[in-house]
Amino acid sequence: MKLNSLIEENFRLAEIQKAALRKLKIKTVKDLLYHFPVRYGDTSSVKNIGSLEGGENAAIFGKISGLKTSKAFRKKIPMAEAFIEDETGKIKAVWFHQPYIAKIIGEGAFIKAEGKVSERKGELYLSNPKIETVSKLPIGVGDSLFGERGENYTLYPVYAESKGITSNWLFHKIQKAFSSGILDEMIDPIPEDILKKYNLPSLKTAVIWIHSPRRKKDAEAARKRFAFEEIFFIQLEKQKEKIEYEKNPSAVIDKSEKDLENFIGKFPFKATNAQRKAISDILADFKKGRAMSRLLEGDVGSGKTAVAAVAVYAAATTRPNGQSFGNLQTAYMAPTEILAAQHFESFIKYFSYLNISVGLITGSGCRKFPSKVNPLGWTDISRTQLLKWVANGEIPILIGTHALIQKTVNFKNLALVIIDEQHRFGTAQRQKLAKKSALAPHLLSMTATPIPRTLALTIYGDLDLTLLDEMPEGRKKIITEIVLPNAREMTYEKIREELKNGRQAYVICPRIDEPDPSMEMALLAKSVKEEAKRLKKEVFPEYEISILHGKMKPSEKEKVMNDFKDKKIDILVATSVVEVGVNVTNATVIIIEGAERFGLSQLHQLRGRVIRSNHQAYCFVFADTKTDKTLNRLKALKEAKNGFELAEYDLKFRGTGELYGQKQWGISDIGMEAIKNIKMVEAARAEAKNLIEKDFSLTAYPLLRQKLSHRQSEAIHFE
Ligand code: ADP
Ligand code: MG
């Protein structure tokens, strides 16, 4: 048996089993060994047949006899019957509607049965128990079920199964593989000193422990090791990327304090301490002559754009190296056209007095500020013209969507790349932007996605982290209310008060789960239209109501957003397209319909739409179900101080995968276990960093190097 040999070369398989293994993604012996149990059962909780009592649920082991099919009662339900016997007693088992059971189990077979003990006329029987054949009976209950080596194991593994492949089958095949000596082929890539330091089992031991632990502790230690391993390799990759990126020479941007103060002094507000700290982190990076890679993470409304504006200012007022003319350029990428247009507007405000041009490029057109005819406004220009001015360096600031990373966009002196709402972009896209210049541009990523610190350290391991953990002065906490169906009317009246005071409102329609994305868009559009109609007719006839959804043309969307900004619209009924970054300060109310269908962090981001001014803001979370679980979850939304707290909450109480787009990050279930453990993540990161700093090419660690390059080629394949 070889690790990389195919399962079917080593075991005789029926067609149904081959199909099941394909489904479980088990092709090779190695895949089999890496098919880890999802949990462990404990035979010490198994009962003696002699001690069973009516009404309880029990698991028993025994020998089967007296198999036959028959018809039950007057209704003539087909059924199978048999007796199960161990050294303490005998019990009858019946399977209604499953006469075939009598045919698939052989007389005299050893089985494990689990089910309810029923009682009829003083006699006990098992009704419809789940059964599985086992190769051997435990030697007395509480003793070893699988212990063919005569040891006292009581834990047995339970695996993800598929029709034709049971846990028991998997267990025995894995034991066979073990006894073939295959474990000697498994060489541990993790250096021994690291394993020792963190008290982790070696690969060989961990593989044994995870499949046949003697104690719970062993299984846990094994899982911990594999979780550590996964995070360790991600960190090795990230630390390598980071050092590689930092090796590139970059433009030196060195601005005087006074100069920056001047620029910041013109803001219509006082910068927060967190903003100042972020600005000084960035400007310190700029001076080094090495490419910055920094992540600015701050809750919605914490003022990331102003921080970005200072960075842009510093670049746009710096001459390219050795030149007495021209400016360093910035590319500023946003995830949607609405956002790009919004940043374009606010940057005009930041930069108009400086005589610095700003360009906008999106799929639906290009703009330039200032316009020749109106030096205070912008003008539409052709793409060709805009690209020409970007390529010859005349436009120092270019804002845009994905259109920015197309091949045809070339810069003369690109020195800074800013990516807003970073979680929307993959590493590959980031790299594309970074490659648009001879000198590596400084990279500033910004995100409001509240993710737990452990996850941020892992997936953004190649970035330095700056937190904007302070809201602008005077902001009031949003009042969040969870509204059950019977309180709807009352809530609408409260909202009417706000509208009367001249405020505006968002109504977000629920997420629609539909596998086909274009279908989902159509359904959402429909629900948005219907809700708008209903509100106009039944609730707010006196107010102007408009809609915004993904099926609208970008130009239509923009018109609606502008009308909303200009207060021509009072209520905007929308899908979650308004989720990211949109900024309308007079909108102080947000209603979220079908809230239970959104993740907590998405709800938090939606709520962030109304934290843009110093008016008291309200978020009404409309829920249709009132199970405790849903209500508790929504309550967390009400109580949490910030997005990070919510993320930690979700990490603790919900499945990890579903929430953080686990697939997207490429972290396995076992890896996500590590994400719950800050110490482990920090240890994996520190060790990886240390190794890469000492030995960038991992010359002294050929196994690590090999596994790393294997992972990378798999990742490319995956993309
Ligand atoms: P986000 O971090 O979500 O991107 P924005 O940068 O869009 O937030 O800022 C939200 C709003 O807060 C904007 O209207 C912005 O002008 C304003 N703002 C930013 N910084 C401050 C501050 N220090 N004091 C008051 N208002 C601020
Ligand atoms: Mg923003």
XYZ file of C-alpha atoms and ligand atoms in Angstrom:
747
model
C 0.000 0.000 0.000
C 1.275 3.430 -0.950
C -0.006 6.811 0.208
C -0.684 7.983 -3.295
C -2.086 4.727 -4.623
C -5.757 4.549 -5.493
C -8.217 3.131 -2.992
C -9.609 0.720 -5.549
C -6.159 -0.762 -6.103
C -6.005 -1.685 -2.447
C -9.530 -2.716 -1.544
C -12.235 -4.629 -3.349
C -15.074 -2.223 -3.951
C -18.627 -2.577 -5.202
C -19.880 0.039 -7.668
C -22.010 1.693 -5.013
C -18.972 2.028 -2.784
C -16.898 3.557 -5.570
C -19.603 6.132 -6.110
C -19.802 6.833 -2.387
C -16.050 7.324 -2.142
C -16.158 9.715 -5.072
C -18.811 11.672 -3.253
C -16.684 11.772 -0.134
C -13.734 12.900 -2.297
C -11.642 9.923 -1.241
C -9.468 8.803 -4.132
C -6.179 7.733 -2.673
C -5.069 6.011 0.499
C -3.847 9.379 1.667
C -7.321 10.869 1.187
C -8.652 8.015 3.279
C -6.240 8.759 6.104
C -7.168 12.430 5.912
C -10.885 11.689 6.089
C -11.125 12.662 9.734
C -13.995 11.635 12.015
C -16.679 14.233 12.582
C -17.151 13.001 16.150
C -16.557 10.066 18.456
C -19.042 7.715 20.012
C -18.281 5.985 23.251
C -18.947 2.278 23.708
C -18.821 2.734 27.453
C -22.257 4.323 27.113
C -23.489 1.204 25.336
C -25.980 -0.868 27.307
C -26.251 -4.508 28.196
C -29.379 -5.970 26.662
C -30.318 -7.387 30.044
C -30.442 -3.944 31.604
C -32.608 -2.184 29.003
C -35.732 -0.386 30.146
C -38.860 0.609 28.268
C -38.886 4.162 26.892
C -35.141 4.781 26.768
C -32.931 5.320 23.749
C -30.076 2.910 23.714
C -27.194 1.485 21.746
C -26.451 -2.205 22.049
C -24.132 -4.747 20.503
C -25.187 -8.292 19.842
C -25.638 -11.265 17.588
C -28.673 -11.366 15.335
C -30.944 -14.369 14.925
C -34.440 -15.395 13.860
C -34.563 -12.983 10.920
C -37.851 -13.043 9.043
C -40.246 -10.849 7.151
C -43.895 -10.602 8.155
C -46.982 -8.384 8.112
C -47.861 -6.341 11.135
C -51.291 -5.944 12.710
C -54.451 -5.623 10.759
C -53.083 -2.949 8.515
C -50.728 -5.459 6.999
C -47.650 -3.271 7.134
C -44.677 -5.194 5.746
C -41.937 -5.560 8.321
C -38.779 -7.376 9.323
C -38.224 -9.016 12.698
C -35.252 -10.496 14.493
C -33.694 -11.090 17.897
C -30.546 -9.489 19.160
C -28.626 -11.236 21.867
C -25.621 -10.583 24.076
C -24.354 -12.467 27.095
C -26.840 -10.670 29.346
C -30.061 -11.105 27.438
C -32.110 -11.118 24.298
C -34.437 -8.530 22.776
C -36.740 -8.489 19.810
C -36.305 -5.885 17.079
C -38.844 -4.879 14.446
C -38.497 -2.711 11.380
C -41.798 -1.501 9.962
C -41.899 -0.810 6.240
C -38.387 -2.191 5.883
C -38.817 -5.913 5.150
C -35.590 -5.862 3.109
C -33.578 -5.554 6.320
C -34.119 -9.253 6.824
C -32.379 -9.860 3.518
C -29.338 -7.637 3.838
C -28.211 -8.807 7.244
C -27.005 -12.343 7.555
C -28.267 -14.667 10.256
C -25.746 -14.724 13.079
C -24.088 -11.447 12.148
C -22.650 -9.155 14.817
C -24.424 -5.862 14.826
C -24.670 -2.576 16.572
C -28.229 -1.308 17.017
C -29.386 2.078 18.161
C -32.960 3.085 18.797
C -35.897 3.380 21.127
C -36.808 0.599 23.529
C -40.594 0.108 23.377
C -42.824 -1.993 25.493
C -45.851 -4.043 24.486
C -47.765 -6.335 26.759
C -44.907 -6.331 29.225
C -42.377 -7.278 26.636
C -39.514 -5.045 25.478
C -38.608 -4.593 21.849
C -36.615 -2.207 19.696
C -38.663 -0.414 17.098
C -36.969 0.638 13.878
C -33.456 0.680 15.324
C -30.604 1.916 13.174
C -28.310 -1.027 12.650
C -24.858 -1.602 11.334
C -22.878 -4.798 11.115
C -19.610 -4.897 13.009
C -16.827 -7.364 12.563
C -16.454 -8.146 16.216
C -18.364 -7.734 19.425
C -16.987 -5.713 22.268
C -15.641 -8.070 24.889
C -18.266 -7.295 27.424
C -19.918 -3.933 27.361
C -17.787 -0.912 28.014
C -14.894 -2.764 26.541
C -13.165 -2.519 23.256
C -15.315 -2.541 20.187
C -12.625 -2.224 17.627
C -9.692 -3.124 19.757
C -8.140 -5.842 17.753
C -4.906 -5.286 19.528
C -6.531 -6.277 22.753
C -6.489 -2.787 24.165
C -9.250 -1.093 26.025
C -10.530 1.483 23.590
C -14.008 2.738 24.283
C -14.132 5.573 21.776
C -15.148 4.801 18.243
C -14.950 7.272 15.360
C -17.985 8.472 13.463
C -17.195 9.679 9.944
C -19.042 11.547 7.256
C -20.681 8.643 5.450
C -22.277 8.121 2.100
C -24.616 5.420 0.859
C -22.582 2.235 0.688
C -19.780 3.466 2.929
C -20.357 3.344 6.671
C -18.255 4.622 9.530
C -17.453 1.095 10.369
C -16.177 0.387 6.854
C -14.007 3.465 6.963
C -12.656 2.553 10.352
C -11.628 -0.915 9.280
C -10.036 0.181 6.026
C -8.059 2.818 7.870
C -6.898 0.232 10.410
C -5.844 -2.005 7.516
C -3.858 0.837 6.056
C -2.195 1.394 9.437
C -1.198 -2.233 9.744
C 0.320 -2.193 6.261
C 3.036 0.032 7.673
C 1.980 3.021 5.629
C 2.455 5.368 8.541
C 6.197 5.147 8.057
C 5.702 6.798 4.710
C 4.191 9.846 6.362
C 6.989 12.208 7.129
C 6.210 15.148 9.329
C 6.787 18.484 7.581
C 6.585 20.483 10.803
C 9.980 20.936 12.449
C 10.352 18.916 15.602
C 11.287 21.813 17.831
C 8.008 23.535 16.986
C 6.000 20.418 17.805
C 7.836 20.110 21.092
C 7.391 23.739 22.006
C 3.620 23.565 21.646
C 3.283 20.015 22.842
C 1.787 18.780 19.577
C 1.840 15.122 18.506
C 3.900 14.103 15.496
C 2.120 13.489 12.208
C 2.195 9.735 12.651
C 0.854 9.836 16.179
C -1.763 12.403 15.243
C -3.075 10.262 12.385
C -3.447 7.305 14.743
C -4.985 9.370 17.503
C -7.496 11.059 15.303
C -8.820 7.744 13.948
C -8.528 5.550 17.009
C -8.068 7.571 20.142
C -7.866 5.830 23.468
C -8.864 8.931 25.302
C -10.781 12.061 24.303
C -7.631 13.984 25.124
C -5.700 12.204 22.387
C -8.326 12.958 19.779
C -8.283 16.581 20.816
C -4.502 16.786 20.675
C -4.569 15.303 17.186
C -7.181 17.762 15.951
C -5.213 20.581 17.487
C -2.132 19.503 15.636
C -3.885 19.412 12.257
C -5.498 22.778 12.943
C -2.116 24.227 13.861
C -0.586 22.718 10.747
C -3.148 24.324 8.484
C -2.802 27.781 9.987
C 0.983 27.414 10.063
C 1.065 26.762 6.321
C -1.264 29.650 5.560
C 1.016 31.863 7.633
C 4.141 30.609 5.881
C 2.536 31.543 2.591
C 1.413 34.963 3.786
C 4.710 35.804 5.445
C 6.516 34.891 2.253
C 4.205 37.052 0.183
C 4.711 39.911 2.571
C 8.484 39.778 2.517
C 8.438 39.352 -1.229
C 6.237 42.426 -1.675
C 8.301 44.463 0.731
C 11.466 43.699 -1.201
C 10.229 45.886 -4.039
C 11.560 49.404 -4.087
C 8.799 51.964 -3.807
C 8.450 55.692 -4.135
C 9.646 57.548 -1.063
C 6.919 59.896 0.068
C 8.083 62.207 2.808
C 5.701 64.939 3.860
C 6.264 67.458 6.582
C 3.959 67.436 9.584
C 3.002 71.030 8.892
C 2.020 70.318 5.328
C -0.248 67.474 6.417
C -1.761 69.519 9.239
C -2.668 72.125 6.687
C -4.527 69.598 4.608
C -6.256 67.982 7.588
C -7.129 71.423 8.954
C -9.385 71.996 5.967
C -11.609 69.037 6.804
C -15.109 70.071 7.853
C -14.549 68.118 11.092
C -11.929 67.338 13.694
C -10.033 64.146 12.947
C -10.349 61.460 15.616
C -7.293 60.174 17.448
C -7.711 56.850 15.701
C -7.666 58.615 12.332
C -4.510 60.498 13.318
C -2.828 57.307 14.437
C -3.752 55.608 11.144
C -2.406 58.551 9.171
C 0.881 58.450 11.029
C 1.199 54.653 10.481
C 0.754 55.166 6.769
C 3.109 58.124 6.501
C 5.784 56.249 8.408
C 5.503 53.408 5.867
C 5.730 55.904 3.003
C 9.122 57.137 4.116
C 10.802 53.768 4.079
C 11.260 53.339 0.339
C 9.791 49.832 0.665
C 6.298 48.945 -0.493
C 3.699 49.360 2.204
C 1.019 46.694 2.581
C -1.405 47.823 5.200
C -4.959 46.964 6.102
C -7.102 49.694 7.584
C -9.928 48.013 9.431
C -12.632 50.194 10.872
C -16.303 49.893 11.553
C -18.748 51.467 9.144
C -18.726 55.223 9.586
C -15.382 55.363 11.380
C -14.058 57.675 8.654
C -11.747 55.584 6.533
C -12.177 57.810 3.473
C -10.634 60.810 5.210
C -7.596 58.738 6.173
C -7.312 57.585 2.578
C -7.597 61.197 1.405
C -4.534 62.175 3.438
C -2.543 59.326 1.926
C -3.673 60.392 -1.546
C -2.763 63.982 -0.762
C 0.731 62.957 0.287
C 1.263 61.042 -2.955
C -0.346 63.573 -5.266
C 1.814 66.415 -3.940
C 5.072 64.498 -4.232
C 7.247 64.638 -7.333
C 8.377 61.407 -8.942
C 11.908 60.546 -7.938
C 14.478 62.912 -9.465
C 11.902 64.966 -11.304
C 11.030 68.626 -10.825
C 7.605 68.260 -12.405
C 4.622 65.915 -12.324
C 3.003 64.067 -9.388
C 2.917 60.572 -8.027
C -0.324 58.845 -8.939
C -2.953 56.992 -6.947
C -5.403 54.328 -8.089
C -8.421 54.093 -5.825
C -10.617 51.073 -6.388
C -14.152 50.676 -5.065
C -16.409 47.622 -5.374
C -19.438 49.301 -6.985
C -20.105 52.140 -9.410
C -22.194 53.947 -6.830
C -19.317 53.954 -4.400
C -16.751 54.929 -6.988
C -18.909 57.885 -8.030
C -19.387 58.838 -4.396
C -15.638 58.814 -3.720
C -15.111 60.852 -6.878
C -17.472 63.504 -5.495
C -15.871 63.607 -2.080
C -12.354 63.719 -3.496
C -13.302 66.701 -5.618
C -14.201 68.406 -2.344
C -10.913 67.397 -0.741
C -8.724 68.397 -3.678
C -10.417 71.148 -5.665
C -8.543 73.971 -3.919
C -5.237 72.339 -4.782
C -5.619 72.357 -8.507
C -5.237 68.578 -8.643
C -7.179 66.660 -11.304
C -9.303 63.653 -10.404
C -10.518 61.014 -12.878
C -13.308 58.453 -12.625
C -13.426 55.244 -14.620
C -16.265 52.717 -14.447
C -17.916 50.305 -16.824
C -20.487 52.908 -17.785
C -18.243 55.872 -18.501
C -15.438 58.226 -17.556
C -15.253 61.622 -15.892
C -12.677 64.222 -15.147
C -12.462 67.024 -12.654
C -12.083 69.917 -13.296
C -14.001 70.519 -16.473
C -12.431 73.015 -18.898
C -15.543 75.116 -19.079
C -16.424 74.918 -15.392
C -13.365 74.747 -13.134
C -15.584 73.885 -10.160
C -17.328 70.918 -11.750
C -16.552 67.716 -13.575
C -17.200 66.676 -17.131
C -17.823 63.426 -18.987
C -14.870 62.485 -21.143
C -14.076 59.595 -23.417
C -12.276 56.587 -22.093
C -9.479 57.045 -24.624
C -8.897 60.599 -23.493
C -8.937 59.687 -19.820
C -6.544 56.787 -20.304
C -4.202 59.039 -22.258
C -4.073 61.533 -19.403
C -3.553 58.796 -16.862
C -0.776 57.259 -18.943
C 1.074 60.541 -19.326
C 0.674 61.363 -15.674
C -1.561 64.404 -16.001
C -4.273 62.899 -13.806
C -2.749 62.055 -10.430
C -5.857 60.536 -8.860
C -7.876 57.879 -10.644
C -10.925 56.438 -8.949
C -12.819 53.501 -10.360
C -14.316 50.065 -10.149
C -12.866 46.827 -11.526
C -12.424 48.804 -14.731
C -9.227 50.072 -13.091
C -7.435 46.763 -13.368
C -7.985 46.237 -17.067
C -4.882 45.882 -19.195
C -5.534 49.106 -21.090
C -5.186 51.229 -17.965
C -1.581 52.379 -17.623
C -0.044 54.846 -15.238
C 3.073 56.926 -15.563
C 3.930 57.203 -11.881
C 1.644 54.905 -9.932
C 2.794 55.060 -6.309
C -0.257 54.247 -4.230
C -3.075 51.763 -4.607
C -6.081 52.038 -2.345
C -8.669 49.311 -2.263
C -11.905 50.117 -0.530
C -13.937 47.360 1.078
C -11.044 45.020 0.589
C -12.960 41.812 1.289
C -14.572 42.095 -2.098
C -11.264 41.624 -3.877
C -9.104 38.556 -4.103
C -5.346 38.418 -3.824
C -5.070 37.924 -7.569
C -6.810 41.220 -8.241
C -4.608 43.005 -5.755
C -1.525 41.649 -7.464
C -2.811 42.838 -10.817
C -3.092 46.384 -9.575
C 0.297 46.199 -7.960
C 1.898 45.197 -11.243
C 0.892 48.391 -13.024
C 4.070 50.219 -12.196
C 7.860 49.888 -12.339
C 8.141 50.750 -8.672
C 5.865 48.649 -6.505
C 3.014 50.863 -5.345
C 2.193 51.253 -1.700
C -0.915 49.301 -0.905
C -3.662 50.432 1.421
C -6.616 48.082 1.822
C -9.669 49.217 3.686
C -12.429 47.118 5.112
C -15.355 47.408 7.446
C -16.001 43.687 7.457
C -16.028 42.858 11.093
C -14.183 39.605 11.326
C -12.637 38.090 14.409
C -9.046 39.085 15.024
C -7.849 35.511 14.643
C -9.367 35.275 11.189
C -7.969 38.667 10.156
C -4.498 37.631 11.290
C -4.827 34.481 9.241
C -6.335 35.576 5.962
C -4.720 38.996 5.947
C -1.490 37.656 7.383
C 0.468 39.449 4.642
C -0.804 42.878 5.667
C 0.066 45.132 8.584
C -2.997 45.993 10.564
C -4.258 49.420 11.643
C -7.552 49.608 13.483
C -9.881 52.584 13.406
C -11.514 51.763 16.694
C -13.088 55.102 17.458
C -16.147 56.799 16.044
C -16.181 60.507 15.184
C -17.149 62.683 18.097
C -20.815 63.270 18.805
C -22.092 60.196 17.044
C -25.011 58.720 18.886
C -25.400 54.991 19.233
C -27.981 53.719 16.781
C -31.155 52.668 18.542
C -31.791 49.138 17.358
C -35.158 47.508 17.869
C -36.229 44.005 17.058
C -39.757 44.209 15.714
C -42.055 41.193 15.751
C -45.008 41.082 13.344
C -47.521 42.397 15.901
C -45.493 45.569 16.499
C -45.247 46.561 12.859
C -47.953 49.245 12.885
C -46.549 50.942 15.928
C -43.128 50.985 14.400
C -44.373 52.554 11.194
C -45.833 55.367 13.296
C -42.472 55.982 14.942
C -40.877 56.122 11.540
C -43.507 58.587 10.377
C -42.369 60.921 13.178
C -38.823 60.840 11.830
C -39.986 61.484 8.298
C -42.096 64.402 9.535
C -38.942 65.872 11.030
C -37.411 65.851 7.592
C -35.336 62.687 7.920
C -35.170 59.899 5.312
C -35.393 56.121 5.540
C -34.063 52.958 3.929
C -36.151 49.821 3.682
C -34.052 46.744 2.959
C -35.812 43.742 1.500
C -34.801 40.297 2.661
C -32.206 38.129 1.117
C -33.729 35.510 -1.155
C -32.058 32.134 -1.146
C -31.971 30.972 -4.692
C -29.120 28.984 -6.174
C -29.278 30.693 -9.545
C -27.873 34.228 -9.083
C -29.717 35.790 -12.030
C -32.959 34.265 -10.783
C -32.230 35.559 -7.323
C -31.712 39.072 -8.702
C -35.030 38.910 -10.501
C -36.839 37.718 -7.380
C -35.234 40.410 -5.288
C -36.148 43.072 -7.792
C -39.706 41.841 -7.644
C -39.864 41.896 -3.869
C -38.385 45.390 -3.794
C -40.976 46.631 -6.288
C -43.841 44.997 -4.409
C -42.758 46.290 -1.031
C -42.415 49.820 -2.423
C -45.898 49.610 -3.870
C -47.356 48.292 -0.632
C -45.694 50.975 1.483
C -46.960 53.713 -0.838
C -50.477 52.345 -0.874
C -50.927 51.170 2.700
C -48.425 52.897 4.941
C -46.777 56.084 3.684
C -48.948 57.493 0.875
C -47.828 61.030 1.706
C -44.122 60.325 1.042
C -41.964 59.935 -2.031
C -40.843 56.303 -2.359
C -38.284 54.920 -4.810
C -36.504 51.645 -5.415
C -32.911 50.485 -5.903
C -31.860 46.979 -6.889
C -29.229 45.042 -8.755
C -31.195 44.665 -11.963
C -31.220 48.405 -12.619
C -28.760 50.024 -15.011
C -25.838 51.784 -13.336
C -27.054 55.135 -14.630
C -30.511 54.527 -13.165
C -29.002 53.503 -9.860
C -26.904 56.589 -9.753
C -29.864 58.832 -10.512
C -31.819 57.265 -7.662
C -28.896 57.653 -5.257
C -28.506 61.286 -6.253
C -32.216 61.953 -5.863
C -32.067 60.340 -2.444
C -29.101 62.496 -1.505
C -30.923 65.595 -2.755
C -33.947 64.651 -0.656
C -36.205 64.217 -3.643
C -36.912 60.750 -2.268
C -38.009 60.145 1.327
C -37.965 56.377 1.457
C -35.618 54.176 -0.505
C -36.674 50.551 -0.812
C -33.608 48.540 -1.739
C -31.853 45.215 -1.793
C -28.597 44.959 0.090
C -26.778 46.866 -2.707
C -26.687 49.771 -0.301
C -24.714 47.549 1.992
C -21.263 48.864 1.252
C -20.096 52.375 2.001
C -23.005 54.473 0.765
C -23.209 57.777 2.580
C -26.397 59.834 2.886
C -26.207 61.792 6.103
C -29.870 62.726 6.354
C -31.046 59.120 6.256
C -31.526 58.182 9.903
C -33.887 55.237 9.733
C -33.293 51.799 8.338
C -35.822 48.994 8.286
C -34.495 45.531 7.578
C -37.152 43.050 6.500
C -36.649 39.310 7.021
C -33.669 40.019 9.254
C -33.222 36.413 10.280
C -31.983 35.660 6.787
C -28.992 37.970 7.041
C -25.760 37.216 8.861
C -25.045 39.368 11.902
C -22.162 41.152 10.299
C -24.191 41.925 7.217
C -26.947 43.322 9.403
C -24.366 45.392 11.176
C -23.094 46.784 7.900
C -26.586 47.582 6.718
C -27.248 49.373 9.967
C -24.088 51.354 9.357
C -25.871 53.196 6.539
C -27.558 55.381 9.127
C -24.617 56.280 11.314
C -23.538 59.128 9.107
C -24.584 62.174 11.035
C -25.199 63.481 14.503
C -28.958 62.958 14.367
C -30.251 60.071 16.426
C -30.463 57.068 14.111
C -32.782 54.053 14.273
C -32.530 50.540 12.976
C -35.704 48.468 12.963
C -35.008 44.817 12.521
C -38.181 43.125 11.285
C -38.158 39.419 12.077
C -40.816 36.929 11.027
C -39.866 34.032 13.247
C -39.599 34.237 16.960
C -37.586 31.213 17.951
C -35.270 31.840 20.885
C -32.241 31.168 18.783
C -33.108 33.845 16.239
C -34.119 36.354 18.853
C -30.948 35.827 20.885
C -28.872 36.307 17.819
C -30.669 39.504 16.926
C -30.370 40.657 20.512
C -26.605 40.513 20.140
C -27.004 43.035 17.338
C -28.716 45.327 19.765
C -26.154 44.989 22.500
C -22.791 44.718 20.747
C -20.503 47.733 20.965
C -19.057 47.277 17.503
C -18.758 44.961 14.560
C -15.821 43.104 16.001
C -17.784 42.132 19.059
C -20.528 40.769 16.808
C -18.038 38.795 14.821
C -16.678 37.235 17.993
C -20.228 36.432 19.010
C -20.879 34.658 15.749
C -17.629 32.775 16.020
C -18.643 31.489 19.435
C -22.258 30.633 18.825
C -22.642 29.788 15.192
C -20.932 27.566 12.713
C -17.821 29.227 11.410
C -18.030 28.258 7.777
C -21.413 29.620 6.922
C -20.558 33.030 8.272
C -17.196 34.028 7.069
C -17.288 32.546 3.621
C -14.997 29.750 4.719
C -14.832 28.381 1.189
C -13.694 31.728 -0.057
C -10.810 31.782 2.407
C -9.926 28.181 1.639
C -9.797 27.096 5.269
C -11.021 23.606 6.184
C -13.340 22.714 9.061
C -10.452 21.654 11.187
C -8.570 24.856 10.349
C -11.579 26.876 11.445
C -11.253 25.257 14.866
C -7.952 27.049 15.195
C -9.661 30.326 14.394
C -11.450 29.990 17.702
C -8.136 29.924 19.507
C -6.179 33.162 19.487
C -3.133 31.598 21.170
C -2.833 28.982 18.489
C -3.161 31.482 15.664
C -0.580 33.754 17.229
C 1.798 30.848 17.759
C 1.442 29.640 14.169
C 2.018 33.163 12.926
C 5.045 33.791 15.111
C 6.686 30.497 14.146
C 6.042 31.017 10.439
C 7.367 34.552 10.577
C 10.446 33.461 12.432
C 11.181 30.682 9.933
C 10.696 32.851 6.863
C 12.811 35.650 8.270
C 15.632 33.244 9.043
C 15.383 31.189 5.888
C 13.271 32.810 3.179
C 13.555 29.950 0.670
C 13.238 27.324 3.402
C 16.501 25.773 2.232
C 16.947 24.007 5.518
C 13.368 22.700 5.448
C 12.868 20.825 2.192
C 9.646 19.189 3.402
C 8.081 22.490 4.291
C 9.176 23.951 1.003
C 7.736 21.045 -0.931
C 4.418 21.115 0.843
C 4.176 24.869 0.457
C 4.745 24.811 -3.275
C 2.260 21.960 -3.537
C -0.334 24.045 -1.729
C 0.328 26.972 -4.014
C -0.034 24.987 -7.204
C -3.275 23.581 -5.838
C -4.480 27.089 -5.062
C -3.775 28.257 -8.590
C -5.577 25.244 -9.915
C -8.494 26.165 -7.685
C -8.758 29.714 -9.008
P -16.264 54.562 6.392
O -15.181 54.331 7.393
O -17.436 53.707 6.641
O -15.764 54.490 4.973
P -16.633 57.327 5.733
O -15.217 57.584 5.431
O -17.557 57.199 4.588
O -16.776 56.050 6.657
O -17.126 58.458 6.753
C -18.437 58.536 7.198
C -18.872 59.956 7.418
O -18.210 60.518 8.535
C -18.559 60.869 6.258
O -19.644 61.724 6.082
C -17.341 61.625 6.715
O -17.243 62.881 6.103
C -17.580 61.745 8.192
N -16.375 61.836 9.024
C -15.191 61.205 8.825
N -14.320 61.498 9.808
C -14.980 62.315 10.679
C -14.615 62.956 11.913
N -13.405 62.800 12.456
N -15.558 63.707 12.534
C -16.791 63.843 12.010
N -17.192 63.289 10.841
C -16.297 62.521 10.186
Mg -16.128 53.538 3.202
